[in-house]
Short mmCIF file of C-alpha atoms in Angstrom, two decimals:
data_model
loop_
_atom_site.label_atom_id
_atom_site.label_comp_id
_atom_site.label_asym_id
_atom_site.label_seq_id
_atom_site.Cartn_x
_atom_site.Cartn_y
_atom_site.Cartn_z
CA ILE M 1 90.56 79.10 101.10
CA PHE M 2 93.18 78.24 103.66
CA PRO M 3 93.06 79.78 107.12
CA PRO M 4 95.61 82.48 107.97
CA SER M 5 97.62 79.84 109.87
CA CYS M 6 99.06 78.73 106.53
CA TYR M 7 101.09 81.95 106.48
CA GLY M 8 102.76 81.27 109.85
CA PRO M 9 105.63 79.16 108.48
CA LYS M 10 106.16 81.59 105.61
CA LEU M 11 106.31 84.61 107.88
CA ARG M 12 108.65 82.78 110.27
CA HIS M 13 110.88 81.95 107.32
CA PHE M 14 111.11 85.61 106.27
CA VAL M 15 111.75 86.79 109.84
CA GLU M 16 114.44 84.12 110.32
CA SER M 17 115.99 85.35 107.04
CA GLY M 18 116.30 88.86 108.51
CA TYR M 19 113.19 90.57 107.14
CA ALA M 20 110.58 92.50 109.06
CA SER M 21 107.26 91.04 107.91
CA LEU M 22 103.73 92.39 107.80
CA LEU M 23 100.77 90.20 106.84
CA ILE M 24 97.94 92.12 105.21
CA ASP M 25 94.62 90.30 104.98
CA SER M 26 92.62 92.49 102.62
CA THR M 27 89.92 89.92 102.04
CA SER M 28 88.63 89.78 105.61
CA ALA M 29 87.85 93.48 105.91
CA GLU M 30 84.36 94.74 105.21
CA ARG M 31 84.56 97.30 102.44
CA PRO M 32 82.91 98.25 99.19
CA THR M 33 83.62 95.88 96.33
CA ARG M 34 84.63 96.87 92.83
CA TRP M 35 85.07 93.67 90.86
CA MET M 36 82.62 90.80 90.55
CA GLY M 37 81.54 91.19 94.16
CA LYS M 38 85.08 90.65 95.46
CA TYR M 39 87.88 92.83 96.63
CA ALA M 40 89.96 93.41 93.48
CA SER M 41 93.71 92.88 93.18
CA GLU M 42 94.13 96.62 92.64
CA ASP M 43 92.51 97.21 96.04
CA GLN M 44 94.78 94.62 97.63
CA ALA M 45 97.80 96.25 95.95
CA GLN M 46 96.69 99.56 97.46
CA ASP M 47 96.60 97.85 100.86
CA ALA M 48 100.13 96.55 100.22
CA HIS M 49 101.33 100.10 99.54
CA LYS M 50 99.69 101.29 102.76
CA GLY M 51 101.52 98.48 104.55
CA ARG M 52 104.76 99.56 102.88
CA THR M 53 104.23 103.11 104.16
CA PHE M 54 103.67 101.73 107.68
CA LEU M 55 106.81 99.56 107.55
CA ALA M 56 108.95 102.40 106.17
CA LYS M 57 108.25 104.45 109.31
CA LEU M 58 109.55 101.78 111.68
CA PRO M 59 113.03 102.60 113.01
CA TYR M 60 114.42 99.11 112.35
CA VAL M 61 113.23 98.90 108.72
CA MET M 62 115.34 100.09 105.81
CA SER M 63 112.72 102.18 104.03
CA ASP M 64 114.47 101.92 100.66
CA ARG M 65 114.55 98.10 100.76
CA ILE M 66 110.97 96.89 101.08
CA GLY M 67 109.60 94.05 98.98
CA VAL M 68 106.21 92.47 98.54
CA VAL M 69 105.27 88.80 98.32
CA GLY M 70 101.93 87.23 97.52
CA TRP M 71 100.32 83.84 97.06
CA SER M 72 97.47 83.10 94.62
CA ARG M 73 95.14 86.14 94.66
CA GLY M 74 97.71 87.90 96.79
CA GLY M 75 100.18 87.11 94.02
CA ALA M 76 97.99 89.04 91.57
CA ALA M 77 97.99 91.91 94.07
CA ALA M 78 101.79 91.77 94.39
CA ILE M 79 102.14 91.94 90.60
CA GLU M 80 99.76 94.90 90.59
CA ALA M 81 101.74 96.56 93.41
CA VAL M 82 104.90 96.66 91.26
CA SER M 83 103.14 97.53 88.01
CA ASN M 84 102.34 100.82 86.37
CA ASN M 85 99.35 99.65 84.37
CA LYS M 86 97.46 102.38 82.64
CA MET M 87 94.27 100.27 82.65
CA THR M 88 93.93 100.39 86.42
CA PHE M 89 93.35 103.22 88.84
CA GLN M 90 96.34 105.19 90.06
CA MET M 91 97.52 103.86 93.39
CA GLU M 92 98.53 106.14 96.19
CA LYS M 93 102.11 105.25 96.99
CA GLU M 94 104.79 107.17 98.80
CA ALA M 95 107.55 105.05 97.28
CA PRO M 96 107.75 101.94 95.11
CA PHE M 97 108.52 98.43 96.27
CA GLN M 98 112.05 97.30 95.44
CA ALA M 99 111.13 93.72 94.48
CA ALA M 100 108.21 91.28 94.32
CA VAL M 101 107.93 87.51 94.60
CA THR M 102 104.72 85.69 93.78
CA LEU M 103 103.80 82.05 94.25
CA TYR M 104 101.06 80.60 92.03
CA PRO M 105 99.59 84.04 91.25
CA ILE M 106 96.52 84.79 89.21
CA CYS M 107 97.93 86.32 86.04
CA TRP M 108 94.71 87.82 84.77
CA LYS M 109 96.09 90.77 82.84
CA MET M 110 97.41 90.40 79.32
CA THR M 111 100.10 93.02 79.83
CA THR M 112 101.80 94.60 82.77
CA GLY M 113 104.39 97.34 83.04
CA LEU M 114 106.90 96.56 85.76
CA GLU M 115 108.41 99.19 88.05
CA ALA M 116 110.36 96.67 90.16
CA PRO M 117 111.93 93.23 89.74
CA LEU M 118 109.40 90.37 89.75
CA LEU M 119 109.77 86.62 90.31
CA ILE M 120 106.81 84.32 89.58
CA LEU M 121 106.91 80.72 90.91
CA ILE M 122 104.07 78.50 89.67
CA GLY M 123 103.20 74.87 89.01
CA GLU M 124 102.61 73.66 85.46
CA ALA M 125 99.66 71.53 86.64
CA ASP M 126 98.00 74.36 88.57
CA SER M 127 94.34 74.36 87.52
CA MET M 128 93.30 77.22 89.82
CA THR M 129 95.87 79.73 88.58
CA PRO M 130 97.15 78.29 85.31
CA ALA M 131 100.82 78.81 84.54
CA VAL M 132 99.95 79.33 80.88
CA ALA M 133 98.28 82.65 81.76
CA CYS M 134 101.49 83.86 83.41
CA LYS M 135 103.55 82.67 80.46
CA ARG M 136 101.28 84.59 78.06
CA MET M 137 101.49 87.79 80.06
CA THR M 138 103.38 90.45 78.14
CA VAL M 139 105.71 92.36 80.42
CA SER M 140 107.06 95.77 79.55
CA LYS M 141 109.86 97.06 81.71
CA ARG M 142 112.96 99.16 81.84
CA ASN M 143 116.12 97.27 80.89
CA ASP M 144 117.31 97.18 84.50
CA VAL M 145 114.13 95.58 85.87
CA GLU M 146 114.48 91.82 86.20
CA TYR M 147 111.55 89.56 85.36
CA GLN M 148 111.62 85.80 85.93
CA ILE M 149 108.99 83.10 85.72
CA VAL M 150 109.84 79.66 87.08
CA THR M 151 107.45 76.80 86.43
CA TYR M 152 107.45 73.44 88.17
CA PRO M 153 106.39 70.43 86.04
CA ASP M 154 103.48 68.35 87.43
CA ILE M 155 103.06 70.73 90.40
CA GLU M 156 99.63 72.02 91.47
CA HIS M 157 98.27 75.00 93.41
CA VAL M 158 99.44 75.63 97.01
CA PHE M 159 102.48 73.41 96.58
CA ASP M 160 104.35 75.08 99.48
CA PHE M 161 101.86 74.48 102.32
CA GLN M 162 102.56 71.21 104.14
CA ARG M 163 98.93 70.52 105.02
CA SER M 164 97.80 70.95 101.41
CA SER M 165 97.05 67.84 99.35
CA SER M 166 99.21 69.37 96.58
CA TYR M 167 102.24 69.98 98.82
CA ASP M 168 105.53 69.13 97.13
CA GLU M 169 108.58 69.33 99.37
CA GLN M 170 111.11 69.68 96.57
CA ALA M 171 109.18 72.46 94.80
CA ALA M 172 108.51 74.22 98.11
CA LEU M 173 112.19 74.17 99.08
CA ASP M 174 113.22 75.37 95.64
CA ALA M 175 110.67 78.19 95.83
CA TYR M 176 112.01 79.28 99.23
CA VAL M 177 115.61 79.25 97.99
CA ARG M 178 114.69 81.21 94.86
CA SER M 179 112.64 83.70 96.91
CA ASP M 180 115.51 84.15 99.36
CA ASP M 181 118.05 84.67 96.59
CA PHE M 182 115.80 87.09 94.70
CA PHE M 183 115.01 89.20 97.75
CA ALA M 184 118.63 89.13 98.93
CA LYS M 185 119.70 90.51 95.55
CA TYR M 186 117.39 93.53 95.85
CA LEU M 187 116.67 94.03 99.54
CA LYS M 188 119.83 93.16 101.47
CA GLU M 189 122.90 95.37 101.76
#
């Protein structure tokens, strides 16, 4: 597990791109566990919705243009946050997210029903969160909800963190450009 400092450059990038950013670290809080002794992605998605509610009340945030982004386990939570899966508990949410971007997420569900546009960016050589699981995921959605999965050949987990042994500058830059374009499409005026 990487220390929270790995999110610094990512948060700076979003802020410099004109987004208010809120980092939610669900895994460090002490709370009851529901899944294999760990805080489940549904719980983290619930935390994301609580964060969305907080952001929506800030005077400088456009409450109808809030997205969610997640990496690895947080990517699974971001997928859950924009899904309406009947297999999981009903999340408390005042309003839906308008878009989601995930980098090397855990795609552990076989199916997911999307409520908002979703972009998945993952390496083909990722052994921690295999791209094949994301490719096999069946996505049901309304016709107007965009779903994209972009895979990077020969790229491993945590490819966008410079201090990671699997860092790949070209894939990281491409992921940032794709994330920016995707969020701009749904979150900017």
